[in-house]
Amino acid sequence: MLFSLVSLVVAGLTFVGATTETCTHVDNTTLWVSAIVGKNGVSTAECWGIQPPFVVSTQPGTVGNEFLQLGGLSNGSYTVFPAGPDVDAGLHNAPNAQWVAVLTGHGNVNFPQSPATPNLTFGAGSLIIAMDTPGTSTIGHRTVWTGGSVVMQMPFAPGFVPEHKTIEGACPK
């Protein structure tokens, strides 16, 4: 069930309002997403081109449309931030290596240990990867969500990391 839902989410994010951190314009067959990664104990951003690329779906309900598998997943959560003022999630590491889908609202991530890394700003329809788990980054990143934002977190299965191409820095807008 979750796997089917995730496929549906990617189809919706990619073709209905894909925004800042989810882009397919680097090449039109690859899903490019900003990834928050830990390198040498510091959180930073990379742009990942998920592999294998999009294919034409043969699944009922999506036949003939571009389709991409997100890979092995383990559980998932749906978070609703309270309406009202912005919610500062503080400095933290990603609790799991995971996909993060922003369903409504807006988020801003900054990297206090990496001042050369620009903030990531993403809104409804964005899909990002969070990989700066404990042990890869000493203090992690800081996220501020607009009040009322709704986010879905989909941890990778143990030991799984999506195959990808890497471009240094966040994905182009």
Coordinates of N, CA and C in Angstrom, one line a residue:
M1 N 0.8 -1.2 0.0 CA 0.0 0.0 0.0 C 0.9 1.3 0.0
L2 N 1.8 1.3 0.9 CA 2.7 2.5 1.0 C 3.5 2.7 -0.3
F3 N 3.9 1.5 -0.9 CA 4.7 1.6 -2.2 C 3.8 2.2 -3.3
S4 N 2.6 1.8 -3.4 CA 1.7 2.4 -4.4 C 1.4 3.8 -4.1
L5 N 1.2 4.2 -2.9 CA 1.0 5.6 -2.5 C 2.2 6.4 -2.9
V6 N 3.4 5.9 -2.6 CA 4.6 6.7 -2.9 C 4.8 6.9 -4.4
S7 N 4.4 5.8 -5.2 CA 4.5 6.0 -6.7 C 3.5 7.1 -7.1
L8 N 2.3 7.1 -6.5 CA 1.4 8.1 -6.8 C 1.9 9.5 -6.4
V9 N 2.5 9.6 -5.3 CA 3.0 10.9 -4.8 C 4.1 11.4 -5.8
V10 N 5.0 10.6 -6.2 CA 6.0 11.0 -7.2 C 5.4 11.5 -8.5
A11 N 4.4 10.7 -9.0 CA 3.8 11.1 -10.2 C 3.2 12.5 -10.0
G12 N 2.5 12.8 -8.9 CA 1.9 14.1 -8.6 C 2.9 15.2 -8.5
L13 N 4.0 14.9 -7.7 CA 5.0 15.9 -7.5 C 5.7 16.3 -8.8
T14 N 6.0 15.3 -9.6 CA 6.8 15.5 -10.8 C 6.0 16.3 -11.8
F15 N 4.7 16.1 -12.0 CA 4.0 16.7 -13.1 C 2.9 17.7 -12.7
V16 N 2.6 17.8 -11.4 CA 1.7 18.8 -11.0 C 2.3 19.7 -10.0
G17 N 3.0 20.7 -10.5 CA 3.6 21.7 -9.6 C 4.9 21.4 -8.9
A18 N 5.7 20.6 -9.6 CA 7.0 20.4 -9.0 C 7.7 21.7 -8.8
T19 N 8.3 21.9 -7.6 CA 8.8 23.2 -7.3 C 10.3 23.2 -7.0
T20 N 10.8 24.2 -6.3 CA 12.2 24.5 -6.1 C 13.1 23.3 -6.0
E21 N 12.9 22.4 -5.1 CA 13.9 21.3 -4.9 C 13.6 20.1 -5.7
T22 N 12.6 20.0 -6.4 CA 12.3 18.8 -7.3 C 12.3 19.4 -8.7
C23 N 13.3 19.0 -9.4 CA 13.4 19.5 -10.8 C 13.7 18.4 -11.8
T24 N 13.2 18.5 -13.0 CA 13.5 17.5 -14.0 C 14.2 18.2 -15.2
H25 N 14.6 19.4 -15.0 CA 15.1 20.2 -16.2 C 16.6 19.9 -16.5
V26 N 17.3 19.2 -15.6 CA 18.7 18.9 -16.0 C 18.7 18.0 -17.1
D27 N 17.9 17.0 -17.1 CA 17.5 16.2 -18.3 C 16.1 15.7 -18.1
N28 N 15.4 15.4 -19.1 CA 14.0 15.2 -19.0 C 13.6 13.7 -18.6
T29 N 14.5 12.8 -18.4 CA 14.2 11.5 -18.0 C 14.6 11.2 -16.6
T30 N 15.2 12.1 -15.9 CA 15.7 11.9 -14.5 C 15.0 12.7 -13.5
L31 N 14.7 12.2 -12.4 CA 14.2 13.0 -11.3 C 15.4 13.5 -10.5
W32 N 15.6 14.8 -10.5 CA 16.6 15.5 -9.7 C 16.1 16.1 -8.5
V33 N 16.6 15.7 -7.3 CA 16.2 16.2 -6.0 C 17.4 16.6 -5.2
S34 N 17.1 17.7 -4.4 CA 18.2 18.1 -3.4 C 18.2 17.1 -2.3
A35 N 19.5 16.7 -2.0 CA 19.7 15.8 -0.9 C 20.5 16.5 0.2
I36 N 20.0 16.4 1.5 CA 20.8 16.9 2.6 C 21.7 15.7 3.1
V37 N 23.0 15.9 3.0 CA 23.9 14.8 3.2 C 24.9 15.2 4.3
G38 N 25.5 14.3 5.0 CA 26.6 14.5 5.9 C 27.9 14.1 5.3
K39 N 28.8 15.1 5.3 CA 30.2 14.8 4.7 C 31.2 15.3 5.7
N40 N 32.1 14.5 6.1 CA 33.2 14.9 7.0 C 32.6 15.6 8.3
G41 N 31.5 15.0 8.8 CA 30.9 15.5 10.0 C 30.0 16.8 9.8
V42 N 29.8 17.2 8.6 CA 29.1 18.5 8.4 C 27.9 18.2 7.4
S43 N 26.7 18.8 7.7 CA 25.6 18.7 6.8 C 25.8 19.7 5.6
T44 N 25.4 19.3 4.4 CA 25.5 20.1 3.2 C 24.5 19.6 2.2
A45 N 24.4 20.2 1.1 CA 23.4 19.8 0.0 C 24.1 19.3 -1.2
E46 N 23.5 18.3 -1.8 CA 23.9 17.8 -3.1 C 22.6 17.7 -4.0
C47 N 22.8 17.6 -5.3 CA 21.7 17.4 -6.2 C 21.8 16.0 -6.7
W48 N 20.8 15.2 -6.5 CA 20.9 13.7 -6.9 C 19.9 13.5 -8.0
G49 N 20.5 12.9 -9.1 CA 19.7 12.4 -10.2 C 19.3 10.9 -10.0
I50 N 18.1 10.6 -9.6 CA 17.7 9.3 -9.2 C 17.7 8.3 -10.4
Q51 N 18.3 7.1 -10.2 CA 18.4 6.1 -11.2 C 17.7 4.8 -10.7
P52 N 17.2 4.0 -11.6 CA 17.1 4.3 -13.0 C 16.1 5.4 -13.3
P53 N 16.1 6.0 -14.5 CA 15.3 7.1 -14.9 C 13.8 6.7 -15.0
F54 N 13.0 7.7 -15.4 CA 11.6 7.5 -15.6 C 11.4 6.5 -16.7
V55 N 10.3 5.7 -16.6 CA 9.9 4.8 -17.7 C 8.4 5.1 -17.9
V56 N 7.9 4.5 -19.0 CA 6.4 4.6 -19.3 C 5.7 3.5 -18.5
S57 N 4.8 3.9 -17.7 CA 4.1 3.0 -16.8 C 3.2 2.1 -17.5
T58 N 3.1 0.8 -17.0 CA 2.1 -0.2 -17.5 C 1.2 -0.5 -16.4
Q59 N 1.3 0.1 -15.2 CA 0.4 -0.2 -14.1 C -0.9 0.4 -14.3
P60 N -2.0 -0.3 -13.9 CA -3.3 0.2 -14.0 C -3.4 1.5 -13.2
G61 N -4.1 2.5 -13.8 CA -4.2 3.8 -13.1 C -3.2 4.8 -13.5
T62 N -2.0 4.3 -14.0 CA -1.0 5.3 -14.5 C -0.5 4.9 -15.9
V63 N -1.1 4.0 -16.6 CA -0.7 3.5 -17.9 C -0.4 4.6 -18.8
G64 N 0.8 4.6 -19.4 CA 1.2 5.5 -20.4 C 1.8 6.8 -19.9
N65 N 1.9 6.9 -18.6 CA 2.5 8.1 -18.0 C 3.9 7.8 -17.5
E66 N 4.7 8.8 -17.3 CA 6.1 8.6 -16.8 C 6.0 8.1 -15.4
F67 N 6.9 7.2 -15.0 CA 6.8 6.5 -13.7 C 8.2 6.3 -13.2
L68 N 8.4 6.4 -11.9 CA 9.7 6.2 -11.3 C 9.6 5.4 -10.0
Q69 N 10.3 4.4 -9.8 CA 10.3 3.7 -8.5 C 11.2 4.4 -7.5
L70 N 10.7 4.6 -6.3 CA 11.5 5.2 -5.3 C 12.4 4.3 -4.5
G71 N 12.3 3.0 -4.8 CA 13.1 2.0 -4.1 C 12.6 1.5 -2.8
G72 N 13.4 0.7 -2.1 CA 13.0 0.1 -0.9 C 12.7 1.1 0.2
L73 N 11.5 1.0 0.8 CA 11.1 1.9 1.9 C 10.7 1.0 3.1
S74 N 10.8 1.7 4.3 CA 10.5 1.1 5.6 C 9.6 2.0 6.4
N75 N 8.3 1.7 6.3 CA 7.4 2.5 7.1 C 7.2 3.9 6.5
G76 N 6.7 4.8 7.2 CA 6.4 6.2 6.8 C 5.7 6.9 7.8
S77 N 5.7 8.3 7.7 CA 5.0 9.1 8.7 C 4.4 10.3 8.0
Y78 N 3.3 10.8 8.5 CA 2.6 12.0 8.0 C 2.6 13.0 9.1
T79 N 3.2 14.1 8.9 CA 3.4 15.1 10.0 C 2.6 16.4 9.6
V80 N 1.8 16.9 10.6 CA 1.0 18.1 10.4 C 1.6 19.1 11.4
F81 N 2.2 20.2 11.0 CA 2.7 21.2 11.8 C 1.6 22.1 12.2
P82 N 1.5 22.6 13.4 CA 0.3 23.4 13.8 C 0.2 24.7 13.0
A83 N -1.0 25.1 12.7 CA -1.3 26.3 12.0 C -0.8 27.5 12.9
G84 N -0.5 28.6 12.3 CA -0.1 29.8 13.1 C 1.3 30.2 12.7
P85 N 2.1 30.6 13.7 CA 3.5 31.0 13.4 C 4.4 29.9 12.9
D86 N 5.5 30.3 12.3 CA 6.5 29.3 11.8 C 6.9 28.4 12.9
V87 N 7.2 27.1 12.6 CA 7.7 26.1 13.5 C 9.1 25.9 13.3
D88 N 10.0 26.2 14.3 CA 11.4 26.0 14.2 C 11.7 24.6 14.7
A89 N 12.1 23.7 13.8 CA 12.4 22.3 14.2 C 13.8 22.2 14.8
G90 N 14.5 23.3 14.9 CA 15.8 23.4 15.5 C 16.9 22.6 14.7
L91 N 18.1 22.6 15.3 CA 19.2 21.8 14.8 C 18.9 20.3 15.0
H92 N 19.0 19.5 14.0 CA 18.8 18.1 14.1 C 19.4 17.3 12.9
N93 N 19.7 16.1 13.2 CA 20.1 15.2 12.1 C 18.8 14.6 11.6
A94 N 18.9 14.1 10.3 CA 17.7 13.3 9.8 C 17.6 12.1 10.7
P95 N 16.4 11.7 11.2 CA 16.2 10.6 12.1 C 16.5 9.3 11.3
N96 N 16.3 9.3 10.0 CA 16.5 8.1 9.1 C 17.0 8.7 7.8
A97 N 17.7 7.9 7.0 CA 17.9 8.2 5.6 C 16.5 8.1 5.0
Q98 N 16.0 9.1 4.3 CA 14.6 9.1 3.9 C 14.3 10.1 2.8
W99 N 13.1 9.8 2.2 CA 12.5 10.8 1.3 C 11.6 11.7 2.2
V100 N 11.5 13.0 1.8 CA 10.6 13.9 2.5 C 9.8 14.6 1.4
A101 N 8.5 14.4 1.5 CA 7.6 15.0 0.5 C 6.8 16.1 1.2
V102 N 6.9 17.3 0.7 CA 6.1 18.4 1.2 C 4.8 18.5 0.5
L103 N 3.7 18.2 1.3 CA 2.4 18.1 0.7 C 1.7 19.5 0.7
T104 N 1.8 20.2 1.7 CA 1.4 21.6 1.8 C 2.3 22.4 2.6
G105 N 2.3 23.7 2.4 CA 3.2 24.6 3.2 C 4.5 24.8 2.6
H106 N 5.5 25.1 3.4 CA 6.8 25.6 3.0 C 7.8 25.3 4.0
G107 N 9.0 24.9 3.6 CA 10.1 24.7 4.6 C 11.4 25.4 4.1
N108 N 12.3 25.7 5.1 CA 13.6 26.3 4.8 C 14.6 25.6 5.6
V109 N 15.6 25.1 5.0 CA 16.7 24.4 5.7 C 18.0 25.2 5.6
N110 N 18.7 25.4 6.7 CA 20.0 26.0 6.6 C 21.1 25.1 7.3
F111 N 22.3 25.4 7.0 CA 23.4 24.6 7.3 C 24.4 25.4 8.1
P112 N 24.3 25.5 9.5 CA 25.1 26.4 10.3 C 26.6 26.0 10.2
Q113 N 27.0 24.8 10.0 CA 28.4 24.4 10.0 C 29.0 24.5 8.6
S114 N 28.1 24.9 7.6 CA 28.6 25.0 6.2 C 28.1 26.3 5.6
P115 N 28.6 27.4 6.0 CA 28.1 28.7 5.6 C 28.1 28.9 4.0
A116 N 29.0 28.2 3.3 CA 29.0 28.3 1.9 C 27.9 27.6 1.2
T117 N 27.1 26.7 2.0 CA 26.0 26.0 1.4 C 24.8 26.9 1.5
P118 N 24.1 27.3 0.4 CA 22.9 28.2 0.5 C 21.8 27.4 1.2
N119 N 20.9 28.2 1.7 CA 19.7 27.6 2.3 C 18.9 26.9 1.2
L120 N 18.2 25.8 1.6 CA 17.2 25.2 0.7 C 15.9 25.7 1.1
T121 N 15.1 26.1 0.1 CA 13.7 26.5 0.3 C 12.9 25.7 -0.6
F122 N 11.8 25.1 0.0 CA 11.0 24.2 -0.8 C 9.5 24.4 -0.3
G123 N 8.6 24.1 -1.2 CA 7.2 24.3 -0.9 C 6.4 23.1 -1.3
A124 N 5.1 23.2 -1.3 CA 4.2 22.1 -1.6 C 4.6 21.6 -3.0
G125 N 4.6 20.2 -3.0 CA 5.0 19.6 -4.3 C 6.5 19.2 -4.3
S126 N 7.3 19.6 -3.4 CA 8.7 19.3 -3.4 C 9.0 18.0 -2.8
L127 N 10.0 17.3 -3.3 CA 10.5 16.1 -2.8 C 12.0 16.2 -2.6
I128 N 12.4 15.9 -1.4 CA 13.9 16.0 -1.1 C 14.3 14.7 -0.4
I129 N 15.6 14.5 -0.3 CA 16.2 13.4 0.5 C 16.9 14.0 1.7
A130 N 16.8 13.3 2.8 CA 17.5 13.7 4.0 C 18.4 12.5 4.4
M131 N 19.7 12.7 4.4 CA 20.7 11.6 4.6 C 21.7 12.0 5.7
D132 N 21.6 13.1 6.3 CA 22.6 13.5 7.3 C 22.2 12.9 8.7
T133 N 22.2 11.6 8.7 CA 21.9 10.9 10.0 C 23.0 11.0 11.0
P134 N 22.7 10.7 12.3 CA 23.7 10.7 13.3 C 24.9 9.9 12.8
G135 N 26.1 10.3 13.1 CA 27.3 9.6 12.6 C 27.9 10.2 11.3
T136 N 27.0 10.9 10.5 CA 27.5 11.5 9.3 C 27.7 13.0 9.4
S137 N 27.0 13.6 10.4 CA 27.0 15.0 10.7 C 26.9 15.3 12.2
T138 N 27.8 16.2 12.7 CA 27.8 16.3 14.1 C 26.6 17.1 14.7
I139 N 26.1 18.1 14.0 CA 24.9 18.8 14.5 C 23.7 18.8 13.6
G140 N 23.9 18.4 12.3 CA 22.8 18.3 11.4 C 22.5 19.6 10.7
H141 N 21.2 19.8 10.5 CA 20.7 21.0 9.8 C 19.6 21.6 10.6
R142 N 19.2 22.8 10.2 CA 18.1 23.5 10.9 C 16.9 23.6 9.9
T143 N 15.7 23.2 10.3 CA 14.6 23.4 9.4 C 13.5 24.3 10.1
V144 N 13.0 25.2 9.3 CA 11.8 26.0 9.8 C 10.7 25.8 8.8
W145 N 9.5 25.4 9.4 CA 8.3 25.1 8.6 C 7.3 26.3 8.8
T146 N 6.6 26.6 7.7 CA 5.5 27.6 7.9 C 4.4 26.8 8.7
G147 N 3.7 27.6 9.5 CA 2.6 27.0 10.2 C 1.6 26.3 9.3
G148 N 1.1 25.1 9.7 CA 0.1 24.4 8.8 C 0.7 23.5 7.8
S149 N 2.1 23.5 7.7 CA 2.7 22.6 6.7 C 2.4 21.2 7.0
V150 N 2.3 20.4 5.9 CA 2.1 18.9 6.0 C 3.2 18.2 5.2
V151 N 3.8 17.3 5.9 CA 5.0 16.6 5.3 C 4.9 15.1 5.5
M152 N 5.3 14.4 4.5 CA 5.4 12.9 4.6 C 6.8 12.5 4.6
Q153 N 7.2 11.7 5.6 CA 8.6 11.2 5.6 C 8.5 9.7 5.3
M154 N 9.4 9.2 4.4 CA 9.4 7.8 4.0 C 10.8 7.3 4.1
P155 N 11.1 6.7 5.3 CA 12.5 6.2 5.4 C 12.8 5.1 4.4
F156 N 14.1 5.0 4.1 CA 14.6 4.0 3.2 C 14.7 2.7 4.0
A157 N 14.5 1.5 3.3 CA 14.7 0.2 3.9 C 16.1 0.2 4.4
P158 N 16.4 -0.6 5.5 CA 17.7 -0.7 6.0 C 18.8 -1.1 5.0
G159 N 19.8 -0.3 4.9 CA 20.9 -0.5 4.0 C 20.7 0.1 2.6
F160 N 19.5 0.6 2.3 CA 19.1 1.0 1.0 C 19.5 2.5 0.8
V161 N 20.1 2.9 -0.3 CA 20.3 4.2 -0.7 C 20.0 4.2 -2.2
P162 N 19.1 5.1 -2.7 CA 18.8 5.1 -4.1 C 20.0 5.3 -5.0
E163 N 20.1 4.6 -6.1 CA 21.1 4.8 -7.1 C 20.9 6.2 -7.6
H164 N 22.0 6.9 -7.8 CA 21.9 8.3 -8.2 C 23.2 8.8 -8.9
K165 N 23.0 9.9 -9.7 CA 24.1 10.7 -10.1 C 24.2 11.9 -9.2
T166 N 25.4 12.4 -9.0 CA 25.5 13.5 -8.0 C 26.1 14.8 -8.7
I167 N 25.5 15.9 -8.3 CA 26.0 17.2 -8.7 C 26.2 18.0 -7.4
E168 N 27.4 18.6 -7.1 CA 27.6 19.3 -5.9 C 26.7 20.4 -5.7
G169 N 26.2 20.7 -4.5 CA 25.3 21.8 -4.2 C 23.8 21.4 -4.5
A170 N 22.9 22.2 -4.1 CA 21.5 22.0 -4.3 C 21.2 22.0 -5.8
C171 N 20.0 21.4 -6.1 CA 19.6 21.3 -7.5 C 19.3 22.7 -8.0
P172 N 19.5 23.0 -9.2 CA 19.2 24.4 -9.8 C 17.7 24.6 -9.7
K173 N 17.3 25.8 -9.6 CA 15.9 26.1 -9.5 C 15.2 26.2 -10.9

